[in-house]
Amino acid sequence: MAGYEIEDELRAALAADGAPVRIAGVDEVGRGAWAGPVVVCAAVTDLSPPPVLEGRGKRTIGLTDSKLLTEAHRESFAEMLSGWLAAHAVGASSPEEIDELGMTEALRRATVRALEALPVPPDIVILDGKHDFLRSPWRVRCEIKADQRSVTVAAASVLAKVHRDRLMASLDGECPGYGFAESAGYPSPVHQRALEESGPTPHHRLSWSYLDDLPRWRHLKKHRDPLAGEGQLSLL
């Protein structure tokens, strides 16, 4: 169960004359997928006790990294979090942006979109991991496994995952056979077979290395030209 250890430390360090410190927790989903956007959620709590789910017997299920929760638990938490959080917002970068800009820049843009969609800008942002991909002018605290240690990041993790899973499931009817509802665009045997037979859809990332293993479709792969500047693509 995630706690408020990181938030309490930040509040103690940054509060001036007792003024509230607005802390946004950020987490992403979809970074390693072959298809679909990368999605980021920014969440802000009022530092009140987070919601819990009832488990079997007297066991309770606490808020934590979305990957450690079942789909049913994520869905239940998502319904509760939308009313419990002080604010939250989602941002995304499309497969085209990922191909054009690279994942780091696409992730940064998705995060900025989520943060700028919050009703009030945060004083500091907690990022899950050790790399500050967000950079200036945002004030950032990087924490490894923040999605398991910070309630704010855990909430963002759950909401980002549920949002993207629902989005990918909605594409299943448009692109049958790729298993988007089950795999959410990540590698799977069903996804691999569909790519071999039918090739990539408009929702696939065409700069990803999976195309190297698909002789029929390898000509579609996009390459960023290191001499042409960031964001320029060529078909090689």
C-alpha atoms as a printed R data frame, in Angstrom:
    type eleno elety resid chain resno       x       y       z
1   ATOM     1    CA   MET     A     1   0.000   0.000   0.000
2   ATOM     2    CA   ALA     A     2   1.378   3.378  -0.994
3   ATOM     3    CA   GLY     A     3   1.746   6.094   1.623
4   ATOM     4    CA   TYR     A     4   2.481   9.784   1.976
5   ATOM     5    CA   GLU     A     5   6.146   9.553   2.959
6   ATOM     6    CA   ILE     A     6   7.406  11.389  -0.133
7   ATOM     7    CA   GLU     A     7   4.613  13.969  -0.054
8   ATOM     8    CA   ASP     A     8   5.174  14.681   3.644
9   ATOM     9    CA   GLU     A     9   8.897  15.193   3.047
10  ATOM    10    CA   LEU     A    10   8.229  17.598   0.176
11  ATOM    11    CA   ARG     A    11   5.621  19.513   2.130
12  ATOM    12    CA   ALA     A    12   7.989  19.929   5.092
13  ATOM    13    CA   ALA     A    13  10.784  21.153   2.819
14  ATOM    14    CA   LEU     A    14   8.748  23.526   0.659
15  ATOM    15    CA   ALA     A    15   5.991  24.921   2.877
16  ATOM    16    CA   ALA     A    16   6.456  28.580   3.762
17  ATOM    17    CA   ASP     A    17   4.517  30.030   6.713
18  ATOM    18    CA   GLY     A    18   2.196  27.038   6.623
19  ATOM    19    CA   ALA     A    19   1.086  27.667   3.062
20  ATOM    20    CA   PRO     A    20  -0.160  24.529   1.282
21  ATOM    21    CA   VAL     A    21   2.133  22.809  -1.185
22  ATOM    22    CA   ARG     A    22   0.410  21.496  -4.285
23  ATOM    23    CA   ILE     A    23   2.037  18.193  -5.249
24  ATOM    24    CA   ALA     A    24   1.276  16.382  -8.494
25  ATOM    25    CA   GLY     A    25   2.080  12.718  -8.907
26  ATOM    26    CA   VAL     A    26   2.719  11.598 -12.476
27  ATOM    27    CA   ASP     A    27   2.816   8.159 -14.045
28  ATOM    28    CA   GLU     A    28   2.688   6.809 -17.596
29  ATOM    29    CA   VAL     A    29   1.521   3.705 -19.392
30  ATOM    30    CA   GLY     A    30   2.160   2.446 -22.892
31  ATOM    31    CA   ARG     A    31   5.849   3.170 -23.199
32  ATOM    32    CA   GLY     A    32   6.740  -0.343 -24.371
33  ATOM    33    CA   ALA     A    33   3.686  -1.048 -26.515
34  ATOM    34    CA   TRP     A    34   3.822  -1.651 -30.269
35  ATOM    35    CA   ALA     A    35   0.564   0.204 -30.868
36  ATOM    36    CA   GLY     A    36  -1.426   3.035 -29.344
37  ATOM    37    CA   PRO     A    37  -0.432   6.228 -27.562
38  ATOM    38    CA   VAL     A    38   1.686   6.735 -24.509
39  ATOM    39    CA   VAL     A    39  -0.665   8.041 -21.806
40  ATOM    40    CA   VAL     A    40   0.229  10.091 -18.741
41  ATOM    41    CA   CYS     A    41  -1.930  10.986 -15.747
42  ATOM    42    CA   ALA     A    42  -1.178  13.806 -13.321
43  ATOM    43    CA   ALA     A    43  -2.944  13.489  -9.979
44  ATOM    44    CA   VAL     A    44  -3.211  15.821  -6.988
45  ATOM    45    CA   THR     A    45  -4.526  14.725  -3.590
46  ATOM    46    CA   ASP     A    46  -5.545  16.726  -0.539
47  ATOM    47    CA   LEU     A    47  -3.355  14.349   1.542
48  ATOM    48    CA   SER     A    48  -6.423  12.725   3.118
49  ATOM    49    CA   PRO     A    49  -6.499   8.950   3.664
50  ATOM    50    CA   PRO     A    50  -6.794   7.224   0.299
51  ATOM    51    CA   PRO     A    51  -9.678   4.902  -0.578
52  ATOM    52    CA   VAL     A    52  -9.323   1.165   0.003
53  ATOM    53    CA   LEU     A    53 -11.160  -1.826  -1.397
54  ATOM    54    CA   GLU     A    54 -12.622  -4.655   0.603
55  ATOM    55    CA   GLY     A    55 -10.945  -7.986  -0.009
56  ATOM    56    CA   ARG     A    56 -11.758 -11.451   1.182
57  ATOM    57    CA   GLY     A    57 -12.422 -11.811   4.859
58  ATOM    58    CA   LYS     A    58 -11.162  -8.764   6.718
59  ATOM    59    CA   ARG     A    59  -8.427  -8.059   4.189
60  ATOM    60    CA   THR     A    60  -8.283  -4.650   2.572
61  ATOM    61    CA   ILE     A    61  -6.671  -3.751  -0.727
62  ATOM    62    CA   GLY     A    62  -4.744  -0.498  -0.715
63  ATOM    63    CA   LEU     A    63  -3.850   1.872  -3.493
64  ATOM    64    CA   THR     A    64  -0.565   0.973  -5.180
65  ATOM    65    CA   ASP     A    65   1.146   0.550  -8.537
66  ATOM    66    CA   SER     A    66  -1.500  -0.392 -11.124
67  ATOM    67    CA   LYS     A    67   0.589  -3.389 -12.271
68  ATOM    68    CA   LEU     A    68   0.168  -4.952  -8.814
69  ATOM    69    CA   LEU     A    69  -3.634  -4.717  -8.968
70  ATOM    70    CA   THR     A    70  -6.085  -6.883 -10.871
71  ATOM    71    CA   GLU     A    71  -8.108  -5.359 -13.683
72  ATOM    72    CA   ALA     A    72 -11.239  -5.438 -11.507
73  ATOM    73    CA   HIS     A    73  -9.437  -3.676  -8.665
74  ATOM    74    CA   ARG     A    74  -8.056  -1.030 -11.037
75  ATOM    75    CA   GLU     A    75 -11.524  -0.361 -12.396
76  ATOM    76    CA   SER     A    76 -12.973  -0.074  -8.884
77  ATOM    77    CA   PHE     A    77 -10.216   2.274  -7.762
78  ATOM    78    CA   ALA     A    78 -10.613   4.411 -10.889
79  ATOM    79    CA   GLU     A    79 -14.283   5.013 -10.085
80  ATOM    80    CA   MET     A    80 -13.420   6.024  -6.522
81  ATOM    81    CA   LEU     A    81 -10.385   8.140  -7.383
82  ATOM    82    CA   SER     A    82 -12.197  10.477  -9.745
83  ATOM    83    CA   GLY     A    83 -14.260  11.736  -6.807
84  ATOM    84    CA   TRP     A    84 -11.576  11.524  -4.139
85  ATOM    85    CA   LEU     A    85  -8.701  13.339  -5.837
86  ATOM    86    CA   ALA     A    86  -8.431  17.110  -5.562
87  ATOM    87    CA   ALA     A    87  -7.622  17.177  -9.285
88  ATOM    88    CA   HIS     A    88  -6.406  14.942 -12.070
89  ATOM    89    CA   ALA     A    89  -5.835  15.164 -15.817
90  ATOM    90    CA   VAL     A    90  -4.658  12.927 -18.635
91  ATOM    91    CA   GLY     A    91  -2.308  13.717 -21.509
92  ATOM    92    CA   ALA     A    92  -1.171  11.567 -24.417
93  ATOM    93    CA   SER     A    93   1.211  11.425 -27.349
94  ATOM    94    CA   SER     A    94   0.108   9.600 -30.478
95  ATOM    95    CA   PRO     A    95   2.012   6.860 -32.334
96  ATOM    96    CA   GLU     A    96   2.863   9.449 -34.998
97  ATOM    97    CA   GLU     A    97   4.439  11.718 -32.393
98  ATOM    98    CA   ILE     A    98   6.373   8.817 -30.918
99  ATOM    99    CA   ASP     A    99   7.724   7.930 -34.366
100 ATOM   100    CA   GLU     A   100   8.589  11.537 -35.154
101 ATOM   101    CA   LEU     A   101  10.009  12.682 -31.833
102 ATOM   102    CA   GLY     A   102  11.206   9.557 -30.057
103 ATOM   103    CA   MET     A   103   9.763   8.194 -26.829
104 ATOM   104    CA   THR     A   104  11.504  10.539 -24.395
105 ATOM   105    CA   GLU     A   105  10.214  13.698 -26.064
106 ATOM   106    CA   ALA     A   106   6.788  12.172 -26.717
107 ATOM   107    CA   LEU     A   107   6.578  11.228 -23.038
108 ATOM   108    CA   ARG     A   108   7.611  14.715 -21.990
109 ATOM   109    CA   ARG     A   109   4.928  16.288 -24.184
110 ATOM   110    CA   ALA     A   110   2.236  13.959 -22.879
111 ATOM   111    CA   THR     A   111   3.244  14.822 -19.316
112 ATOM   112    CA   VAL     A   112   3.198  18.565 -19.990
113 ATOM   113    CA   ARG     A   113  -0.278  18.195 -21.511
114 ATOM   114    CA   ALA     A   114  -1.516  16.429 -18.382
115 ATOM   115    CA   LEU     A   115   0.058  18.976 -16.023
116 ATOM   116    CA   GLU     A   116  -1.202  21.954 -18.013
117 ATOM   117    CA   ALA     A   117  -4.716  20.497 -17.934
118 ATOM   118    CA   LEU     A   118  -4.796  20.628 -14.123
119 ATOM   119    CA   PRO     A   119  -6.906  23.532 -12.814
120 ATOM   120    CA   VAL     A   120  -3.951  24.906 -10.818
121 ATOM   121    CA   PRO     A   121  -0.271  24.331 -11.686
122 ATOM   122    CA   PRO     A   122   1.520  22.161  -9.099
123 ATOM   123    CA   ASP     A   123   4.399  23.456  -7.008
124 ATOM   124    CA   ILE     A   124   6.334  20.231  -7.555
125 ATOM   125    CA   VAL     A   125   5.943  17.038  -9.561
126 ATOM   126    CA   ILE     A   126   6.807  13.522  -8.408
127 ATOM   127    CA   LEU     A   127   8.048  11.356 -11.285
128 ATOM   128    CA   ASP     A   128   8.269   7.583 -11.037
129 ATOM   129    CA   GLY     A   129  11.847   6.572 -11.824
130 ATOM   130    CA   LYS     A   130  15.299   8.133 -11.658
131 ATOM   131    CA   HIS     A   131  15.294  10.150 -14.889
132 ATOM   132    CA   ASP     A   132  13.895  13.684 -15.093
133 ATOM   133    CA   PHE     A   133  12.487  13.703 -18.619
134 ATOM   134    CA   LEU     A   134  10.266  16.693 -17.791
135 ATOM   135    CA   ARG     A   135  12.908  19.314 -17.027
136 ATOM   136    CA   SER     A   136  12.524  23.101 -16.689
137 ATOM   137    CA   PRO     A   137  10.385  24.998 -15.853
138 ATOM   138    CA   TRP     A   138   8.806  22.210 -13.821
139 ATOM   139    CA   ARG     A   139  10.157  21.479 -10.377
140 ATOM   140    CA   VAL     A   140  10.647  17.718 -10.195
141 ATOM   141    CA   ARG     A   141  11.355  15.044  -7.599
142 ATOM   142    CA   CYS     A   142  12.358  11.681  -9.112
143 ATOM   143    CA   GLU     A   143  11.733   8.599  -6.989
144 ATOM   144    CA   ILE     A   144  12.319   4.961  -7.894
145 ATOM   145    CA   LYS     A   145   9.159   2.881  -7.369
146 ATOM   146    CA   ALA     A   146   7.206   6.012  -6.550
147 ATOM   147    CA   ASP     A   147   4.066   4.247  -7.778
148 ATOM   148    CA   GLN     A   148   4.430   1.856  -4.808
149 ATOM   149    CA   ARG     A   149   5.503   4.483  -2.266
150 ATOM   150    CA   SER     A   150   3.484   7.586  -3.102
151 ATOM   151    CA   VAL     A   151  -0.311   7.700  -2.922
152 ATOM   152    CA   THR     A   152  -0.318  10.527  -5.454
153 ATOM   153    CA   VAL     A   153   1.738   8.609  -8.035
154 ATOM   154    CA   ALA     A   154  -0.180   5.385  -7.365
155 ATOM   155    CA   ALA     A   155  -3.449   7.198  -8.130
156 ATOM   156    CA   ALA     A   156  -1.948   8.523 -11.364
157 ATOM   157    CA   SER     A   157  -0.730   5.020 -12.229
158 ATOM   158    CA   VAL     A   158  -4.195   3.503 -11.866
159 ATOM   159    CA   LEU     A   159  -5.983   6.236 -13.793
160 ATOM   160    CA   ALA     A   160  -3.466   6.220 -16.644
161 ATOM   161    CA   LYS     A   161  -3.689   2.433 -16.968
162 ATOM   162    CA   VAL     A   162  -7.491   2.317 -16.922
163 ATOM   163    CA   HIS     A   163  -7.767   5.214 -19.382
164 ATOM   164    CA   ARG     A   164  -5.389   3.625 -21.881
165 ATOM   165    CA   ASP     A   165  -6.815   0.106 -21.520
166 ATOM   166    CA   ARG     A   166 -10.288   1.425 -22.285
167 ATOM   167    CA   LEU     A   167  -8.967   3.354 -25.260
168 ATOM   168    CA   MET     A   168  -7.197   0.320 -26.703
169 ATOM   169    CA   ALA     A   169 -10.258  -1.877 -26.125
170 ATOM   170    CA   SER     A   170 -12.326   0.627 -28.114
171 ATOM   171    CA   LEU     A   171  -9.977   0.063 -31.082
172 ATOM   172    CA   ASP     A   172 -10.582  -3.686 -31.062
173 ATOM   173    CA   GLY     A   173 -13.677  -3.424 -33.259
174 ATOM   174    CA   GLU     A   174 -11.911  -1.139 -35.714
175 ATOM   175    CA   CYS     A   175  -8.878  -3.441 -35.911
176 ATOM   176    CA   PRO     A   176 -10.098  -6.983 -35.162
177 ATOM   177    CA   GLY     A   177  -7.613  -9.766 -34.734
178 ATOM   178    CA   TYR     A   178  -4.796  -7.775 -33.094
179 ATOM   179    CA   GLY     A   179  -5.977  -8.472 -29.557
180 ATOM   180    CA   PHE     A   180  -6.023  -4.828 -28.535
181 ATOM   181    CA   ALA     A   181  -8.700  -5.485 -25.901
182 ATOM   182    CA   GLU     A   182  -6.526  -8.121 -24.236
183 ATOM   183    CA   SER     A   183  -2.971  -6.894 -24.800
184 ATOM   184    CA   ALA     A   184  -3.596  -3.109 -25.064
185 ATOM   185    CA   GLY     A   185  -1.154  -2.931 -27.966
186 ATOM   186    CA   TYR     A   186   1.694  -4.704 -26.156
187 ATOM   187    CA   PRO     A   187   3.488  -7.707 -27.676
188 ATOM   188    CA   SER     A   188   1.536 -10.977 -27.613
189 ATOM   189    CA   PRO     A   189   1.326 -14.080 -29.843
190 ATOM   190    CA   VAL     A   190  -2.045 -12.930 -31.214
191 ATOM   191    CA   HIS     A   191  -0.673  -9.468 -31.934
192 ATOM   192    CA   GLN     A   192   2.416 -10.908 -33.630
193 ATOM   193    CA   ARG     A   193   0.366 -13.216 -35.883
194 ATOM   194    CA   ALA     A   194  -1.953 -10.382 -36.938
195 ATOM   195    CA   LEU     A   195   1.024  -8.216 -37.823
196 ATOM   196    CA   GLU     A   196   2.584 -10.995 -39.892
197 ATOM   197    CA   GLU     A   197  -0.657 -11.570 -41.792
198 ATOM   198    CA   SER     A   198  -2.107  -8.066 -42.144
199 ATOM   199    CA   GLY     A   199   0.663  -5.640 -41.294
200 ATOM   200    CA   PRO     A   200   0.527  -2.611 -39.009
201 ATOM   201    CA   THR     A   201  -2.614  -0.562 -38.514
202 ATOM   202    CA   PRO     A   202  -2.780   3.261 -38.385
203 ATOM   203    CA   HIS     A   203  -2.422   2.870 -34.605
204 ATOM   204    CA   HIS     A   204   0.977   1.149 -34.734
205 ATOM   205    CA   ARG     A   205   4.339   2.739 -34.070
206 ATOM   206    CA   LEU     A   206   6.264   2.426 -37.302
207 ATOM   207    CA   SER     A   207   9.693   3.231 -35.873
208 ATOM   208    CA   TRP     A   208   9.580   0.240 -33.499
209 ATOM   209    CA   SER     A   209  11.932  -2.710 -33.978
210 ATOM   210    CA   TYR     A   210   9.122  -5.305 -34.282
211 ATOM   211    CA   LEU     A   211   8.989  -4.376 -37.991
212 ATOM   212    CA   ASP     A   212  12.503  -5.765 -38.423
213 ATOM   213    CA   ASP     A   213  11.006  -9.235 -37.867
214 ATOM   214    CA   LEU     A   214   8.239  -8.790 -40.461
215 ATOM   215    CA   PRO     A   215   9.781  -9.172 -43.940
216 ATOM   216    CA   ARG     A   216   6.528  -8.348 -45.769
217 ATOM   217    CA   TRP     A   217   6.119  -5.058 -43.925
218 ATOM   218    CA   ARG     A   218   9.686  -4.024 -43.180
219 ATOM   219    CA   HIS     A   219   9.561  -1.379 -45.910
220 ATOM   220    CA   LEU     A   220   7.067   0.590 -43.794
221 ATOM   221    CA   LYS     A   221   9.542   1.187 -40.998
222 ATOM   222    CA   LYS     A   222  10.284   4.816 -40.227
223 ATOM   223    CA   HIS     A   223  13.745   6.022 -39.248
224 ATOM   224    CA   ARG     A   224  14.726   9.284 -37.643
225 ATOM   225    CA   ASP     A   225  17.585  10.864 -39.545
226 ATOM   226    CA   PRO     A   226  20.195  11.906 -36.932
227 ATOM   227    CA   LEU     A   227  21.606  14.500 -39.354
228 ATOM   228    CA   ALA     A   228  18.248  16.087 -40.188
229 ATOM   229    CA   GLY     A   229  17.423  17.289 -36.698
230 ATOM   230    CA   GLU     A   230  14.910  16.174 -34.107
231 ATOM   231    CA   GLY     A   231  11.544  15.166 -35.414
232 ATOM   232    CA   GLN     A   232  12.504  14.465 -39.040
233 ATOM   233    CA   LEU     A   233  11.712  11.052 -40.476
234 ATOM   234    CA   SER     A   234  12.716   9.120 -43.544
235 ATOM   235    CA   LEU     A   235  11.670   5.795 -45.046
236 ATOM   236    CA   LEU     A   236  14.812   3.716 -45.627
